[in-house]
Coordinates of C-alpha atoms in Angstrom, one line a residue:
X439 CA 15.0 99.7 101.8
X440 CA 17.9 102.2 101.3
X441 CA 19.0 102.3 105.1
X442 CA 18.6 98.1 104.5
X443 CA 20.3 98.5 101.6
X444 CA 23.2 100.5 103.5
X445 CA 23.3 98.4 106.6
X446 CA 23.9 95.7 104.5
X447 CA 26.9 96.8 102.9
X448 CA 28.7 98.4 106.1
X449 CA 30.7 95.5 106.9
X450 CA 32.4 95.5 103.5
X451 CA 32.7 99.2 103.7
X452 CA 34.7 99.0 107.1
X453 CA 37.0 96.5 105.8
X454 CA 37.5 98.9 102.4
X455 CA 38.3 101.7 104.8
X456 CA 40.4 99.8 106.6
X457 CA 42.5 98.7 103.9
X458 CA 42.5 101.8 102.3
X459 CA 44.2 103.3 105.8
X460 CA 46.3 100.5 105.5
X461 CA 47.8 101.5 102.0
X462 CA 48.0 104.8 102.9
X463 CA 50.2 104.5 105.7
X464 CA 52.0 102.2 103.8
X465 CA 52.8 105.0 101.5
X466 CA 53.5 107.6 103.8
X467 CA 55.7 105.5 105.5
X468 CA 57.8 104.9 102.2
X469 CA 57.9 108.6 101.6
X470 CA 59.1 109.7 104.8
X471 CA 62.2 106.9 104.6
X472 CA 62.9 107.6 101.1
X473 CA 62.9 111.2 102.3
X474 CA 65.5 110.3 105.3
X475 CA 67.6 108.5 103.2
X476 CA 67.8 111.2 100.5
X477 CA 68.7 113.6 103.3
X478 CA 71.4 111.2 104.5
X479 CA 72.9 111.1 100.8
X480 CA 72.7 114.5 100.4
X481 CA 74.8 114.9 103.8
X482 CA 77.3 112.4 103.0
X483 CA 78.0 113.9 100.1
X484 CA 78.2 117.2 101.4
X485 CA 80.7 115.7 104.2
X486 CA 82.9 114.0 101.4
X487 CA 83.1 117.5 98.8
X488 CA 84.0 119.1 101.8
X489 CA 87.0 116.4 103.3
X490 CA 87.8 116.7 99.5
X491 CA 88.1 120.3 99.5
X492 CA 90.2 120.2 102.7
X493 CA 92.2 117.5 101.2
X494 CA 93.0 119.4 98.1
X495 CA 94.0 122.4 99.6
X496 CA 96.6 120.5 102.3
X497 CA 97.8 117.9 99.4
X498 CA 98.3 115.7 102.5
X499 CA 98.6 112.1 101.5
X500 CA 101.1 110.1 99.2
X501 CA 99.4 111.5 96.1
X502 CA 100.2 115.4 97.0
X503 CA 102.3 115.7 100.2
X504 CA 104.9 118.1 98.6
X505 CA 107.9 117.0 100.9
X506 CA 108.0 115.3 104.3
X507 CA 109.8 118.4 105.2
X508 CA 106.7 120.5 104.0
X509 CA 108.9 122.7 101.5
X510 CA 106.5 124.7 99.0
X511 CA 106.7 124.0 95.5
X512 CA 109.4 126.7 95.0
X513 CA 112.0 125.1 97.3
X514 CA 114.8 123.8 96.7
X515 CA 116.8 120.8 97.9
X516 CA 120.3 121.6 99.2
X517 CA 122.9 120.1 97.5
X518 CA 127.0 119.5 97.9
X519 CA 127.0 120.4 93.9
X520 CA 124.2 122.1 92.4
X521 CA 120.3 122.5 93.5
X522 CA 118.2 119.9 92.5
X523 CA 115.4 121.7 90.1
X524 CA 112.4 121.6 92.4
X525 CA 109.5 119.4 91.1
X526 CA 105.7 120.9 91.1
X527 CA 102.3 119.1 91.2
X528 CA 100.4 119.6 87.4
X529 CA 97.0 118.8 88.7
X530 CA 95.3 118.5 91.8
X531 CA 92.7 115.8 91.0
X532 CA 92.0 113.2 93.9
X533 CA 92.0 109.4 93.2
X534 CA 89.6 107.8 95.7
X535 CA 91.5 104.2 95.8
X536 CA 94.8 106.2 97.3
X537 CA 95.3 106.2 101.2
X538 CA 95.4 109.1 103.2
X539 CA 98.8 110.6 103.9
X540 CA 98.3 109.9 107.7
X541 CA 97.7 105.7 106.6
X542 CA 101.1 104.8 105.8
X543 CA 100.3 101.9 102.8
X544 CA 102.2 98.3 102.7
X545 CA 102.5 99.1 99.1
X546 CA 103.2 102.0 96.8
X547 CA 103.9 102.4 93.3
X548 CA 106.1 104.8 91.8
X549 CA 105.3 105.4 88.1
X550 CA 108.1 107.2 85.6
X551 CA 106.1 108.9 83.1
X552 CA 107.7 110.5 79.9
X553 CA 103.9 111.2 78.3
X554 CA 100.3 111.5 80.4
X555 CA 99.2 108.9 77.2
X556 CA 101.7 106.3 78.9
X557 CA 99.8 106.3 82.1
X558 CA 96.6 105.1 80.7
X559 CA 96.8 101.5 82.7
X560 CA 97.9 102.7 85.6
X561 CA 94.6 103.4 87.7
X562 CA 94.3 99.7 86.9
X563 CA 96.7 98.2 89.2
X564 CA 94.2 99.3 92.2
X565 CA 97.0 100.0 94.3
X566 CA 98.4 103.3 95.9
X567 CA 100.3 105.0 93.2
X568 CA 102.2 108.3 92.6
X569 CA 103.2 109.1 88.9
X570 CA 106.6 111.7 88.2
X571 CA 105.9 113.3 85.2
X572 CA 108.8 114.2 83.4
X573 CA 107.7 115.9 81.0
X574 CA 106.8 119.3 79.5
X575 CA 103.2 118.1 79.3
X576 CA 100.4 119.4 81.5
X577 CA 97.5 117.3 82.5
X578 CA 93.9 118.4 82.9
X579 CA 91.2 117.9 85.7
X580 CA 90.2 114.9 83.7
X581 CA 93.3 112.9 84.8
X582 CA 92.5 110.2 87.4
X583 CA 95.8 110.2 88.8
X584 CA 98.1 112.6 90.6
X585 CA 101.2 113.6 88.9
X586 CA 104.4 115.2 90.0
X587 CA 106.1 117.4 87.5
X588 CA 109.7 117.1 88.0
X589 CA 112.2 119.5 86.0
X590 CA 114.3 119.1 84.0
X591 CA 113.6 116.7 81.5
X592 CA 115.1 113.5 81.0
X593 CA 115.4 110.8 78.7
X594 CA 115.3 108.0 81.6
X595 CA 113.1 107.0 84.5
X596 CA 116.6 107.5 86.8
X597 CA 115.3 111.1 88.0
X598 CA 111.5 110.5 88.8
X599 CA 113.2 107.3 91.0
X600 CA 115.7 109.1 92.9
X601 CA 113.4 112.5 93.3
X602 CA 110.8 110.4 95.1
X603 CA 113.4 108.7 97.7
X604 CA 114.6 112.4 98.3
X605 CA 110.9 113.8 98.7
X606 CA 109.5 111.1 101.1
X607 CA 112.5 109.9 102.4
X608 CA 111.4 110.6 106.1
X609 CA 108.1 108.8 105.5
X610 CA 108.5 106.0 103.2
X611 CA 105.6 103.3 102.7
X612 CA 106.4 99.3 103.8
X613 CA 107.2 98.1 100.2
X614 CA 107.8 100.5 96.9
X615 CA 107.6 99.3 93.4
X616 CA 109.7 101.4 91.0
X617 CA 108.0 101.0 87.5
X618 CA 108.8 102.8 84.0
X619 CA 105.2 103.5 82.7
X620 CA 106.3 103.3 78.7
X621 CA 105.5 99.7 78.6
X622 CA 101.6 98.3 79.2
X623 CA 102.4 94.8 79.3
X624 CA 105.6 92.8 80.6
X625 CA 107.3 91.2 78.0
X626 CA 103.8 91.1 76.0
X627 CA 102.7 88.6 77.2
X628 CA 100.6 90.1 80.7
X629 CA 99.1 93.2 81.2
X630 CA 101.6 94.9 83.3
X631 CA 99.0 96.2 86.0
X632 CA 98.4 92.6 86.8
X633 CA 101.9 91.7 86.7
X634 CA 102.7 94.7 89.4
X635 CA 99.3 93.1 91.5
X636 CA 100.8 89.8 91.3
X637 CA 104.3 90.4 92.7
X638 CA 105.2 89.0 96.1
X639 CA 105.5 91.9 97.8
X640 CA 107.4 91.9 101.1
X641 CA 108.3 88.5 100.7
X642 CA 111.8 90.3 99.7
X643 CA 114.0 92.8 100.8
X644 CA 115.2 94.2 97.2
X645 CA 113.8 92.3 93.9
X646 CA 114.2 93.3 90.6
X647 CA 110.9 92.5 88.4
X648 CA 113.2 90.8 85.4
X649 CA 113.4 87.2 86.5
X650 CA 114.8 86.2 82.7
X651 CA 117.7 88.4 82.2
X652 CA 120.5 87.6 84.4
X653 CA 124.1 89.3 83.7
X654 CA 127.3 89.5 84.8
X655 CA 128.6 93.3 83.7
X656 CA 131.7 95.7 84.1
X657 CA 134.0 92.9 84.2
X658 CA 137.7 93.6 84.4
X659 CA 138.4 94.1 80.5
X660 CA 135.3 94.5 79.0
X661 CA 134.6 97.1 76.9
X662 CA 132.0 99.1 79.6
X663 CA 134.6 98.5 82.6
X664 CA 136.1 102.1 81.9
X665 CA 132.7 104.3 82.0
X666 CA 131.8 101.5 85.1
X667 CA 134.8 103.2 87.1
X668 CA 134.8 106.4 85.8
X669 CA 130.7 106.4 87.4
X670 CA 131.8 104.8 90.7
X671 CA 134.4 107.3 91.2
X672 CA 132.8 110.5 89.8
X673 CA 129.4 109.6 91.4
X674 CA 131.1 109.3 95.1
X675 CA 130.5 105.4 95.6
X676 CA 133.4 105.0 96.0
X677 CA 133.4 106.9 99.0
X678 CA 129.9 105.9 100.2
X679 CA 129.8 102.6 99.2
X680 CA 133.5 101.3 98.9
X681 CA 135.9 100.1 96.1
X682 CA 135.2 99.4 92.7
X683 CA 133.2 95.9 92.5
X684 CA 135.5 93.1 90.1
X685 CA 132.0 93.1 88.0
X686 CA 128.0 93.3 88.7
X687 CA 125.8 90.4 88.6
X688 CA 122.1 91.8 88.2
X689 CA 118.9 91.7 86.2
X690 CA 118.3 93.7 83.6
X691 CA 115.6 96.0 83.2
X692 CA 115.9 98.6 86.1
X693 CA 112.5 97.7 87.8
X694 CA 112.2 97.3 91.0
X695 CA 110.6 96.5 94.4
X696 CA 112.6 97.5 97.6
X697 CA 111.4 97.4 101.4
X698 CA 111.8 100.6 103.2
X699 CA 114.6 99.7 105.0
X700 CA 117.2 99.2 102.5
X701 CA 116.4 102.5 101.1
X702 CA 117.3 103.9 104.8
X703 CA 120.7 102.0 104.4
X704 CA 122.3 105.4 102.5
X705 CA 121.0 108.6 103.6
X706 CA 119.0 111.3 102.1
X707 CA 122.2 113.6 101.4
X708 CA 123.4 110.1 99.3
X709 CA 120.6 110.3 97.1
X710 CA 120.5 113.6 96.5
X711 CA 124.1 113.6 95.7
X712 CA 123.9 110.9 93.5
X713 CA 120.7 113.0 91.7
X714 CA 122.7 116.1 91.4
X715 CA 125.7 113.7 89.7
X716 CA 123.0 111.8 87.3
X717 CA 121.5 115.6 86.7
X718 CA 124.9 117.8 85.9
X719 CA 127.6 115.1 85.2
X720 CA 128.8 115.6 81.2
X721 CA 132.1 112.7 81.5
X722 CA 129.6 110.0 80.1
X723 CA 126.0 110.1 78.6
X724 CA 122.6 109.6 80.1
X725 CA 121.7 106.3 78.8
X726 CA 125.1 105.2 80.0
X727 CA 125.1 107.0 83.1
X728 CA 121.2 105.2 83.1
X729 CA 122.4 101.8 82.0
X730 CA 124.8 101.4 85.0
X731 CA 122.4 102.9 87.7
X732 CA 120.1 100.0 87.0
X733 CA 122.8 97.6 87.3
X734 CA 123.8 99.0 90.6
X735 CA 120.3 99.1 92.2
X736 CA 120.7 96.4 94.0
X737 CA 124.0 97.3 95.5
X738 CA 122.6 100.9 96.2
X739 CA 119.8 98.8 98.3
X740 CA 122.4 96.3 99.9
X741 CA 122.7 93.7 98.0
X742 CA 126.1 92.1 97.1
X743 CA 127.7 92.6 93.7
X744 CA 128.3 89.6 93.3
X745 CA 124.5 88.1 93.8
X746 CA 123.2 84.8 92.5
X747 CA 120.4 84.0 90.0
X748 CA 117.0 83.9 91.5
X749 CA 116.5 80.2 92.1
X750 CA 112.9 80.1 91.8
X751 CA 113.1 81.8 88.6
X752 CA 109.5 83.6 88.0
X753 CA 108.3 82.2 91.5
X754 CA 111.2 84.4 93.1
X755 CA 109.2 87.8 91.4
X756 CA 105.4 86.5 91.2
X757 CA 102.9 84.7 93.0
X758 CA 103.2 81.9 91.2
X759 CA 99.3 80.4 91.6
X760 CA 98.9 82.4 88.3
X761 CA 100.0 79.9 85.2

């Protein structure tokens, strides 16, 4: 009876054994696949750590390259008046959204920073960016952006903008946006990071970000004419650009986007001389000198002094699909 009972159950036992074998095979197969994936992830992480270690050591990208002549941090730029103080890197944290140095970006945002706290919004632009810190502050390893420290400390963004041009003169990106970090909104209507992303990058050789405040400045007989003529002569513009204009038509604000070719209209020595004059001159106040430079960026980059207002207004500067 026992043997007969076993014989009757045997077909079902066979199916159970086959099912058990199938389940076991699937289980062990999943384990093997998981282990292979884990090893792959570990290898990828190891390679990434090694790459970042090499990257941090060489600073070989737009976040950390020192100068295009590979100068050390202790080096200075030769100058006609007085050596420009060196800038140094104040942190070596890496932000993965920035391109490697050898991959020339189409767009790069240069941000003048007076306080690290002012730059909290900058990573949100999701574009390659570099921050020049014109402050005694030291950034910590938690920083998500790369800062270059410049001395001496000044009250305006002019030092940072000129310093970038000098540092990167021989390897500029195709389009550069020069931005002030102090305000995180553009005219308090749109987040500044969104405004920057909506700019018409590459559509114009040069344009100011402020499309609203167009002014005629430094006209003969005006109160600011004397300082303008003094600036034009002492800064060397009268020799490198030409005779003093009768006036300057310009937008206010001093933030702008410019193509590489326009920056290269002037020699590196021109920008070095201008920065040296700005840091060392005592004829006019720093604020007045900065106001004049904000007004003549366009002239420096090849725009006529008698430039016209943007006919498209806002749509000259921004992609107008956004309301």
